[in-house]
Coordinates of C-alpha atoms and ligand atoms in Angstrom, one line a residue:
X214 CA 44.9 48.4 43.6
X215 CA 42.9 45.9 42.0
X216 CA 42.8 45.6 38.2
X217 CA 39.9 46.8 36.1
X218 CA 38.8 43.2 35.5
X219 CA 38.7 42.5 39.1
X220 CA 36.9 45.8 39.8
X221 CA 34.1 44.7 37.3
X222 CA 33.9 41.3 38.8
X223 CA 33.6 42.6 42.3
X224 CA 30.9 45.2 41.3
X225 CA 29.0 42.3 39.9
X226 CA 29.3 40.2 42.9
X227 CA 28.3 43.1 45.2
X228 CA 25.1 43.3 43.3
X229 CA 24.4 39.6 44.0
X230 CA 25.1 38.3 40.4
X231 CA 25.9 34.4 41.0
X232 CA 26.6 33.2 37.4
X233 CA 28.4 34.4 34.2
X234 CA 27.8 32.7 30.9
X235 CA 30.8 32.8 28.7
X236 CA 32.7 31.6 25.7
X237 CA 36.3 32.5 26.3
X238 CA 38.5 34.9 24.2
X239 CA 41.9 36.1 24.4
X240 CA 40.5 39.6 24.2
X241 CA 39.3 39.5 27.8
X242 CA 41.8 37.1 29.5
X243 CA 42.1 39.4 32.6
X244 CA 38.3 39.0 33.3
X245 CA 38.7 35.2 33.1
X246 CA 41.6 35.4 35.5
X247 CA 39.7 37.7 37.9
X248 CA 36.9 34.9 37.9
X249 CA 39.6 32.3 38.9
X250 CA 39.6 33.7 42.4
X251 CA 35.8 34.0 43.0
X252 CA 34.4 30.8 41.5
X253 CA 32.6 29.9 44.7
X254 CA 30.7 33.3 44.5
X255 CA 30.4 34.1 40.8
X256 CA 30.3 30.8 38.9
X257 CA 31.6 30.8 35.4
X258 CA 29.6 28.6 33.0
X259 CA 31.4 27.9 29.8
X260 CA 29.3 27.4 26.7
X261 CA 29.9 26.2 23.3
X262 CA 28.3 29.0 21.3
X263 CA 28.0 32.7 22.2
X264 CA 24.3 32.6 21.0
X265 CA 23.9 30.2 23.9
X266 CA 25.8 32.2 26.5
X267 CA 23.7 35.2 25.7
X268 CA 20.4 33.2 25.9
X269 CA 21.4 31.7 29.1
X270 CA 22.1 35.1 30.5
X271 CA 18.8 36.4 29.2
X272 CA 17.0 33.4 30.9
X273 CA 19.0 34.2 34.1
X274 CA 17.5 37.9 33.9
X275 CA 14.1 36.4 33.4
X276 CA 14.4 34.1 36.4
X277 CA 16.0 36.5 38.8
X278 CA 15.1 40.1 37.6
X279 CA 18.8 40.8 37.9
X280 CA 20.8 41.3 34.8
X281 CA 22.2 38.0 33.4
X282 CA 25.8 38.4 32.6
X283 CA 27.4 37.0 29.4
X284 CA 31.1 37.2 28.4
X285 CA 32.2 37.0 24.8
X286 CA 35.1 37.9 22.8
X287 CA 35.3 40.8 20.2
X288 CA 34.1 40.5 16.6
X289 CA 33.0 36.9 16.1
X290 CA 31.9 36.5 19.6
X291 CA 29.8 39.7 19.8
X292 CA 28.1 39.0 16.5
X293 CA 27.0 35.4 17.7
X294 CA 25.8 36.9 20.9
X295 CA 23.6 39.3 19.2
X296 CA 20.5 37.3 19.3
X297 CA 20.5 37.3 23.1
X298 CA 20.7 41.0 23.0
X299 CA 17.8 41.2 20.7
X300 CA 15.7 38.8 22.8
X301 CA 16.6 40.8 26.0
X302 CA 15.3 44.0 24.2
X303 CA 12.1 42.6 22.9
X304 CA 11.3 40.7 26.2
X305 CA 12.4 43.7 28.5
X306 CA 15.0 41.4 30.3
X307 CA 17.9 43.0 32.1
X308 CA 21.2 41.7 30.4
X309 CA 24.8 42.8 30.6
X310 CA 26.9 41.5 27.7
X311 CA 30.4 42.1 28.1
X312 CA 32.6 42.2 24.9
X313 CA 36.3 42.2 24.4
X314 CA 37.8 45.1 22.3
X315 CA 41.0 45.8 20.7
X316 CA 43.2 48.0 22.7
X317 CA 42.8 51.7 22.6
X318 CA 46.3 51.9 21.0
X319 CA 45.0 50.0 18.0
X320 CA 41.3 51.3 17.7
X321 CA 39.9 52.9 14.5
X322 CA 42.3 50.9 12.1
X323 CA 39.8 48.1 11.7
X324 CA 42.3 46.2 13.7
X325 CA 41.8 42.3 14.3
X326 CA 38.2 41.7 15.0
X327 CA 37.4 45.3 15.6
X328 CA 33.8 46.4 15.6
X329 CA 32.3 49.7 16.7
X330 CA 29.8 48.4 19.1
X331 CA 27.9 51.5 19.4
X332 CA 27.0 51.4 16.0
X333 CA 26.5 47.7 15.8
X334 CA 24.2 47.5 18.8
X335 CA 22.6 51.0 18.3
X336 CA 19.1 49.7 18.0
X337 CA 19.1 46.4 19.9
X338 CA 20.9 47.4 23.1
X339 CA 19.5 50.0 25.5
X340 CA 22.9 51.4 25.8
X341 CA 26.7 50.7 24.9
X342 CA 29.0 51.6 27.6
X343 CA 32.8 51.6 26.9
X344 CA 35.1 51.1 29.9
X345 CA 37.9 53.3 28.2
X346 CA 39.4 54.6 31.5
X347 CA 40.6 52.4 34.4
X348 CA 39.9 54.9 37.0
X349 CA 36.2 54.9 35.9
X350 CA 35.7 51.0 35.6
X351 CA 33.7 50.7 38.8
X352 CA 31.5 53.8 38.0
X353 CA 30.8 52.5 34.5
X354 CA 30.1 49.0 35.3
X355 CA 27.7 50.1 38.0
X356 CA 26.1 52.6 35.5
X357 CA 25.6 49.7 32.9
X358 CA 24.0 47.7 35.6
X359 CA 21.8 50.6 36.6
X360 CA 20.7 51.2 33.0
X361 CA 19.9 47.4 32.6
X362 CA 17.4 47.3 35.5
X363 CA 16.0 50.8 35.2
X364 CA 12.9 52.1 33.4
X365 CA 12.0 49.3 30.9
X366 CA 14.8 46.7 31.7
X367 CA 17.0 45.6 28.9
X368 CA 20.4 44.8 27.5
X369 CA 23.4 46.9 27.9
X370 CA 26.7 46.0 26.1
X371 CA 29.7 46.8 28.0
X372 CA 32.9 47.0 25.9
X373 CA 36.4 46.2 27.4
X374 CA 39.4 47.5 25.5
X375 CA 42.1 45.0 26.1
X376 CA 44.7 47.6 27.3
X377 CA 42.4 49.0 29.8
X378 CA 41.4 45.6 31.4
X379 CA 44.8 44.8 32.9
X380 CA 45.3 48.4 34.4
X381 CA 44.9 49.3 38.0
X382 CA 41.5 50.7 39.1
X383 CA 39.6 52.0 42.0
X384 CA 37.6 49.9 44.3
X385 CA 34.3 48.3 43.2
X386 CA 30.9 49.7 43.6
X387 CA 29.5 47.9 46.6
X388 CA 26.4 49.8 47.5
X389 CA 23.1 48.3 46.1
X390 CA 21.9 49.7 42.8
X391 CA 18.1 50.0 42.9
X392 CA 15.8 51.1 40.1
X393 CA 13.2 53.8 40.9
X394 CA 9.7 52.4 41.0
X395 CA 6.9 54.5 39.7
X396 CA 3.6 54.3 41.8
X397 CA 0.0 54.9 40.6
X398 CA -1.4 58.2 41.7
X399 CA -4.6 58.0 43.8
X400 CA -6.6 59.8 41.3
X401 CA -5.8 57.4 38.5
X402 CA -6.9 54.4 40.8
X403 CA -10.2 56.6 41.5
X404 CA -10.7 56.9 37.8
X405 CA -10.2 53.1 37.4
X406 CA -12.8 52.4 40.0
X407 CA -15.3 54.8 38.2
X408 CA -14.6 52.9 34.8
X409 CA -15.3 49.7 36.5
X410 CA -18.4 50.8 38.0
X411 CA -19.7 51.8 34.7
X412 CA -18.5 48.7 32.9
X413 CA -20.5 45.7 31.8
X414 CA -18.0 43.3 30.4
X415 CA -14.4 44.0 31.7
X416 CA -11.3 41.9 31.2
X417 CA -8.0 42.0 33.0
X418 CA -4.9 41.6 30.8
X419 CA -1.6 40.7 32.2
X420 CA 1.8 40.8 30.9
X421 CA 5.3 42.3 30.8
X422 CA 8.0 42.5 33.6
X423 CA 8.1 43.4 37.3
X424 CA 5.9 40.7 38.7
X425 CA 6.2 39.1 42.1
X426 CA 4.4 36.4 43.8
X427 CA 2.7 39.1 46.0
X428 CA 1.7 40.9 42.8
X429 CA 0.1 37.9 41.3
X430 CA -1.8 37.2 44.6
X431 CA -2.9 40.7 44.7
X432 CA -4.3 40.6 41.1
X433 CA -5.9 37.3 42.0
X434 CA -7.7 38.9 45.1
X435 CA -8.9 41.7 42.8
X436 CA -10.1 39.4 39.9
X437 CA -11.9 37.3 42.5
X438 CA -13.8 40.2 44.3
X439 CA -14.6 41.8 41.0
X440 CA -15.4 38.5 39.2
X441 CA -13.3 39.6 36.2
X442 CA -11.7 37.2 33.7
X443 CA -8.1 37.3 33.3
X444 CA -6.1 36.9 30.0
X445 CA -2.4 36.7 29.9
X446 CA -0.1 38.3 27.0
X447 CA 1.8 36.1 24.6
X448 CA 4.4 34.0 26.3
X449 CA 3.6 35.6 29.6
X450 CA 1.3 32.8 30.8
X451 CA 3.0 32.5 34.2
X452 CA 1.8 35.8 35.4
X453 CA -1.4 34.2 36.6
X454 CA -2.2 30.6 38.0
X455 CA -3.7 28.9 34.9
X456 CA -5.9 26.7 37.0
X457 CA -7.4 29.7 38.7
X458 CA -11.3 29.8 38.1
X459 CA -10.9 33.5 36.8
X460 CA -8.1 32.6 34.1
X461 CA -9.4 32.6 30.5
X462 CA -6.2 32.0 28.5
X463 CA -3.6 33.6 26.5
X464 CA -3.9 36.0 23.6
X465 CA -1.0 35.5 21.1
X466 CA -0.4 33.2 18.2
X467 CA -3.1 30.6 17.4
X468 CA -5.3 31.8 20.4
X469 CA -8.7 30.6 21.2
X470 CA -11.1 32.3 18.8
X471 CA -13.7 32.4 21.5
X472 CA -11.3 34.3 23.6
X473 CA -10.5 36.8 20.8
X474 CA -14.2 37.3 20.3
X475 CA -14.8 37.8 24.1
X476 CA -12.0 40.3 24.4
X477 CA -13.3 42.1 21.3
X478 CA -16.9 42.3 22.9
X479 CA -15.4 43.6 26.3
X480 CA -16.2 47.2 26.9
X481 CA -13.4 47.7 29.4
X482 CA -9.8 46.3 29.2
X483 CA -7.5 46.8 32.0
X484 CA -4.0 45.9 30.8
X485 CA -1.2 45.6 33.4
X486 CA 2.4 45.4 32.6
X487 CA 1.9 44.3 28.9
X488 CA 3.0 46.5 26.0
X489 CA 0.0 45.2 24.0
X490 CA 2.8 44.3 21.4
X491 CA 1.9 43.0 17.9
X492 CA 1.5 39.3 18.6
X493 CA -0.5 39.9 21.8
X494 CA -2.7 42.5 20.3
X495 CA -3.6 40.2 17.2
X496 CA -1.7 42.5 14.8
X497 CA -2.6 45.8 16.7
X498 CA -6.4 45.0 16.2
X499 CA -7.2 44.2 19.7
X500 CA -7.1 46.8 21.2
X501 CA -7.2 48.6 17.9
X502 CA -4.4 51.0 17.1
X503 CA -4.3 53.9 17.5
X504 CA -8.0 54.0 19.1
X505 CA -9.3 51.0 20.8
X506 CA -13.1 50.3 20.4
X507 CA -13.2 49.4 24.1
X508 CA -12.2 51.6 27.0
X509 CA -8.6 50.8 27.9
X510 CA -6.8 51.2 31.2
X511 CA -3.1 50.9 30.3
X512 CA -0.8 50.3 33.4
X513 CA 2.9 50.2 32.5
X514 CA 6.1 51.1 34.4
X515 CA 7.6 52.7 31.3
X516 CA 6.1 56.0 30.3
X517 CA 7.4 55.4 26.6
X518 CA 5.0 52.4 26.5
X519 CA 2.0 54.5 27.3
X520 CA 0.2 56.1 24.5
X521 CA 2.8 56.0 21.9
X522 CA 1.1 53.1 19.9
X523 CA -2.2 52.6 21.3
X524 CA -4.2 55.4 23.0
X525 CA -5.7 54.6 26.3
X526 CA -8.7 55.9 28.1
X527 CA -6.7 56.1 31.2
X528 CA -2.8 55.8 31.2
X529 CA -1.2 54.9 34.4
X530 CA 2.5 54.8 34.8
X531 CA 3.2 52.4 37.8
X532 CA 5.2 49.4 38.5
X533 CA 3.3 46.0 38.4
X534 CA 4.0 45.5 42.0
X535 CA 2.5 48.9 43.2
X536 CA -0.5 48.8 40.8
X537 CA -1.4 45.2 41.8
X538 CA -1.2 46.4 45.5
X539 CA -3.3 49.2 44.7
X540 CA -6.0 47.1 43.0
X541 CA -6.2 44.8 46.0
X542 CA -6.5 47.8 48.3
X543 CA -9.3 49.1 46.3
X544 CA -11.5 46.5 47.6
X545 CA -13.8 46.7 44.5
X546 CA -16.6 44.0 44.8
X547 CA -19.1 43.7 42.1
X548 CA -22.8 43.5 43.0
X549 CA -24.8 40.5 42.2
X550 CA -26.2 41.0 38.8
X551 CA -23.5 42.9 36.9
X552 CA -21.5 40.8 34.4
X553 CA -22.9 37.7 36.1
X554 CA -21.7 34.6 34.3
X555 CA -19.1 36.5 32.1
X556 CA -16.0 35.2 33.9
X557 CA -17.6 31.6 34.3
X558 CA -18.1 31.6 30.6
X559 CA -14.8 32.8 29.8
X560 CA -13.4 29.9 32.0
X561 CA -15.5 27.3 30.4
X562 CA -14.2 28.3 27.0
X563 CA -10.7 28.1 28.2
X564 CA -11.2 24.5 29.7
X565 CA -12.8 23.3 26.4
X566 CA -9.9 24.9 24.5
X567 CA -7.4 22.9 26.5
X568 CA -9.0 19.6 26.1
X569 CA -6.3 17.5 24.0
X570 CA -6.9 17.6 20.3
X571 CA -6.6 14.4 18.1
X572 CA -4.2 13.6 15.4
X573 CA -4.4 11.0 12.7
X574 CA -0.9 9.7 12.7
X575 CA 2.2 10.1 14.8
X576 CA 2.7 11.1 18.4
X577 CA 0.1 13.5 19.7
X578 CA 1.7 16.3 21.4
X579 CA -1.5 17.4 23.0
X580 CA -1.5 14.2 25.0
X581 CA 2.2 14.3 25.6
X582 CA 2.0 17.9 27.1
X583 CA -1.1 16.8 29.3
X584 CA 0.8 13.8 30.6
X585 CA 3.9 16.1 31.4
X586 CA 1.6 18.5 33.2
X587 CA -0.1 15.8 35.2
X588 CA 3.4 14.5 36.2
X589 CA 5.7 17.4 37.0
X590 CA 5.2 19.6 40.1
X591 CA 3.7 23.1 40.0
X592 CA 7.2 24.6 40.1
X593 CA 8.6 22.9 37.0
X594 CA 10.2 25.4 34.7
X595 CA 9.3 25.2 30.8
X596 CA 11.4 26.6 28.2
X597 CA 11.1 26.8 24.4
X598 CA 12.3 28.5 21.3
X599 CA 10.4 29.3 18.1
X600 CA 8.2 27.1 15.9
X601 CA 4.8 25.6 15.7
X602 CA 5.8 22.8 18.1
X603 CA 5.4 25.5 20.8
X604 CA 1.8 26.0 20.1
X605 CA 1.1 22.6 21.9
X606 CA 3.1 23.6 24.9
X607 CA 1.4 27.0 25.3
X608 CA -2.0 25.7 24.8
X609 CA -2.2 22.4 26.7
X610 CA 0.2 23.2 29.5
X611 CA -1.1 25.2 32.6
X612 CA 1.4 27.2 34.3
X613 CA 0.6 27.5 38.1
X614 CA 3.4 29.8 39.3
X615 CA 5.4 32.8 38.4
X616 CA 8.9 32.1 37.0
X617 CA 7.9 28.8 35.3
X618 CA 7.9 30.0 31.8
X619 CA 11.1 30.9 29.6
X620 CA 9.7 31.8 26.2
X621 CA 11.1 34.5 23.8
X622 CA 8.5 37.0 22.8
X623 CA 11.1 37.8 20.2
X624 CA 10.3 34.6 18.4
X625 CA 13.9 33.3 18.4
X626 CA 14.7 29.8 17.6
X627 CA 17.5 28.1 19.5
X628 CA 16.3 29.7 22.8
X629 CA 14.8 26.7 24.7
X630 CA 17.9 24.6 25.2
X631 CA 20.1 27.3 26.7
X632 CA 17.3 28.7 28.6
X633 CA 16.6 25.3 30.2
X634 CA 20.2 24.7 31.0
X635 CA 20.4 28.1 32.7
X636 CA 17.2 27.4 34.6
X637 CA 18.5 24.1 35.9
X638 CA 21.8 25.5 37.0
X639 CA 20.2 28.1 38.9
X640 CA 17.5 25.7 40.3
X641 CA 18.9 22.2 40.4
X642 CA 16.0 21.1 42.7
X643 CA 13.4 21.9 40.2
X644 CA 12.4 20.2 37.2
X645 CA 13.0 21.8 33.9
X646 CA 11.5 20.6 30.6
X647 CA 12.5 22.1 27.3
X648 CA 10.2 21.7 24.4
X649 CA 12.0 22.2 20.9
X650 CA 11.3 21.6 17.3
X651 CA 13.7 19.5 15.1
X652 CA 14.8 22.9 13.5
X653 CA 14.8 24.8 16.8
X654 CA 16.7 22.1 18.6
X655 CA 19.8 21.9 16.2
X656 CA 20.3 25.7 16.4
X657 CA 21.5 25.1 20.1
X658 CA 21.8 21.4 20.6
X659 CA 25.6 21.5 21.0
X660 CA 24.9 22.9 24.4
X661 CA 24.1 19.4 25.6
X662 CA 27.8 19.4 26.2
X663 CA 27.3 22.4 28.6
X664 CA 24.3 20.6 30.3
X665 CA 26.6 17.5 30.8
X666 CA 29.5 19.5 32.0
X667 CA 27.4 21.2 34.7
X668 CA 25.1 18.4 35.6
X669 CA 22.2 20.3 34.3
X670 CA 19.9 17.5 34.2
X671 CA 17.0 18.9 32.2
X672 CA 14.5 17.1 30.0
X673 CA 14.3 17.9 26.4
X674 CA 11.4 17.0 24.2
X675 CA 12.3 17.3 20.6
X676 CA 9.3 17.4 18.3
X677 CA 10.6 15.7 15.1
X678 CA 8.3 16.5 12.1
X679 CA 11.2 16.6 9.7
X680 CA 10.6 20.1 8.6
X681 CA 10.7 23.9 9.5
X682 CA 6.9 23.3 10.0
X683 CA 5.9 26.9 10.7
X684 CA 7.3 28.0 7.5
X685 CA 6.0 25.1 5.6
X686 CA 2.5 26.1 7.1
X687 CA 2.9 29.7 5.7
X688 CA 4.2 28.2 2.4
X689 CA 1.3 25.8 2.1
X690 CA -1.1 28.7 2.4
X691 CA 0.7 31.3 0.2
X692 CA 2.4 29.1 -2.3
X693 CA 0.3 25.8 -2.5
X694 CA 2.0 22.8 -3.8
X695 CA 5.4 24.3 -4.0
X696 CA 7.5 23.3 -1.0
X697 CA 10.8 25.4 -1.1
X698 CA 13.6 25.2 1.6
X699 CA 11.4 23.8 4.4
X700 CA 12.3 20.1 4.4
X701 CA 14.9 18.8 6.9
X702 CA 17.1 15.7 7.0
X703 CA 17.6 14.9 10.6
X704 CA 20.1 12.9 12.7
X705 CA 19.1 10.3 15.2
X706 CA 18.3 12.8 18.0
X707 CA 18.6 10.1 20.6
X708 CA 22.0 8.9 19.4
X709 CA 23.1 12.5 19.3
X710 CA 22.0 12.9 22.9
X711 CA 23.9 9.8 24.0
X712 CA 27.1 10.9 22.4
X713 CA 27.2 13.7 25.1
X714 CA 26.6 11.2 27.8
X715 CA 23.0 12.3 28.0
X716 CA 20.1 9.9 28.0
X717 CA 18.3 9.5 24.6
X718 CA 15.0 7.9 23.6
X719 CA 12.8 7.9 20.6
X720 CA 9.0 7.7 20.9
X721 CA 6.8 6.8 17.9
X722 CA 3.5 6.1 19.5
X723 CA 1.7 8.5 22.1
X724 CA 1.0 5.4 24.3
X725 CA 4.9 5.0 24.7
X726 CA 5.4 8.3 26.1
X727 CA 4.6 7.9 29.8
X728 CA 7.2 5.2 30.2
X729 CA 9.8 7.0 28.1
X730 CA 9.3 10.3 30.2
X731 CA 9.4 8.4 33.5
X732 CA 12.8 6.9 32.3
X733 CA 14.0 10.3 31.4
X734 CA 13.2 11.8 34.9
X735 CA 15.0 9.0 36.4
X736 CA 18.0 9.1 34.2
X737 CA 20.2 11.1 36.5
X738 CA 21.8 12.8 33.4
X739 CA 20.4 15.3 30.8
X740 CA 17.7 13.5 28.9
X741 CA 16.3 13.8 25.4
X742 CA 13.2 12.3 23.9
X743 CA 12.7 12.6 20.3
X744 CA 9.0 12.6 19.4
X745 CA 8.1 11.5 15.8
X746 CA 5.2 13.6 14.8
X747 CA 3.2 13.5 11.5
X748 CA 4.3 16.4 9.3
X749 CA 0.8 16.9 8.3
X750 CA -0.3 17.6 11.9
X751 CA 0.9 21.3 11.5
X752 CA -0.8 22.8 14.5
X753 CA -3.2 21.7 17.3
X754 CA -6.2 20.4 15.6
X755 CA -5.0 21.7 12.0
X756 CA -3.7 19.6 9.2
X757 CA -1.5 20.9 6.2
X758 CA -3.7 18.8 3.9
Ligands
TPP1056 C1 16.5 32.3 14.6 C2 15.5 32.3 13.9 N1 15.6 31.8 12.7 C3 14.5 31.7 11.8 C4 13.2 31.8 12.3 C5 12.1 31.6 11.3 N2 11.3 30.5 11.8 C6 10.2 30.5 12.7 S1 9.7 29.1 13.2 C7 10.7 28.3 12.0 C8 10.7 26.9 11.9 C9 10.8 26.1 13.2 O1 10.9 24.8 12.7 P1 11.0 23.6 14.0 O2 11.8 24.0 15.1 O3 11.2 22.4 13.4 O4 9.4 23.7 14.6 P2 8.1 23.3 13.7 O5 7.5 24.6 13.3 O6 8.5 22.3 12.7 O7 7.3 22.8 14.9 C10 11.6 29.2 11.4 C11 12.7 28.8 10.4 C12 13.2 32.4 13.7 N3 12.0 32.6 14.0 N4 14.3 32.5 14.4
MG1057 MG1 10.0 20.9 12.8

């Protein structure tokens, strides 16, 4: 009979899980031991902080659509890892967080590091599963997996009482666990066709989860035939080829005002996959909550996301994949005159918007991103955390393919470095570029040790403006002349990187960046370039002063 720990590991392997991201703890030693035997199949990645382990697992979930697996110890490990659970929740990413627990013989005495995870994760996890019986370990692990990928995917916490882990269990669940996939009904598609036939200024709005290359291609065919401009939701830019003539930009923070106006003036919005969350919807004004000014077709796989916040003209519960196929099949072609020029104007606005902006001093991030874009391949993966620095990446970088953007819609700082490391471990053949702020970077910079250990040769661009710039910006607006708590004293980031065996360089002038970037790409080790930017250049085209 296998142990409970081995049964859990075998159940994950049977579902095709290839990596687990961990900080070890004595509370789950039997799981670490079970992994000893299967290292070639399920690779253990040891991290330096549980927030990073959880974020790496979250990025794994985004990249594979399978639950990312993080393993952490009880109490302190679980509390550190909570940020990854939150991001997985907001981003609808499947995640399994395995947490050690005190033995059942000690529970409910506030034993060493004891936490009731059902209470702790009540709002952030989709579910908390406690493996409290050895004979149900396989069943409960499979059940947690099913919950993580079903409906709206999300994080599930699996709690492992210490005494149960070492007991004997029944065999692993080996049959594939699949999620149900809702399909659009024919009458809904017919109604959509009628709405299109009556429209004069339609837009397509893409976001959320459940995309595939085929779904992106199907939506592109539909957009081409119908000549509809395509907008992406915040931090979901890789749901459409940004170089496609129908692509009109992203709606989120710091969006193109012309795009906002265009979508406002649209008379039909077809939203596919996106929840139309606060940031995407410009603070629930576009479409307006609860009743939008325009006709709204809202297609979403999760019934709970339909009608609860914004009231659509037509709600369609469907997976993105099947909705995209139905749209392509519809064969809707628009006749000559209707909305002629509408998509072309939207595209022209977008192209003008991504022209690099100028800066008065320091490195110009607009030109840095333009250079990176022109240099790396279409399959390069970009990761970032939270801060104004990300505005340059989101605005000036064009994503060409699905699966090239790792960006937390939860707005979590410290996400980019671990996400980039996970991406490079999964796809060593692809280039991975992380853009981080000086504040953002030091929330997970210690993971350079993990990158070095696993040969994850990513490239890190650290935007050093000596401040928590985003907060400084809000402060300057709301409390002018009173800077409080937002100035930073930074280390020499390049030297910091070199201390891990990584390549480190500092760039002070935009014109020095291309050579520094070439050296970083050729380094053969993880590479960091610190970019000295002017603190006054607070956002693309905007100055604090
Ligand atoms: C974990 C976490 N802590 C705090 C915040 C609030 N916050 C958002 S942006 C930001 C500043 C980011 O600073 P930096 O990384 O230097 O980027 P900059 O804005 O200067 O470009 C802070 C503190 C957050 N979003 N996430
Ligand atoms: Mg900063």
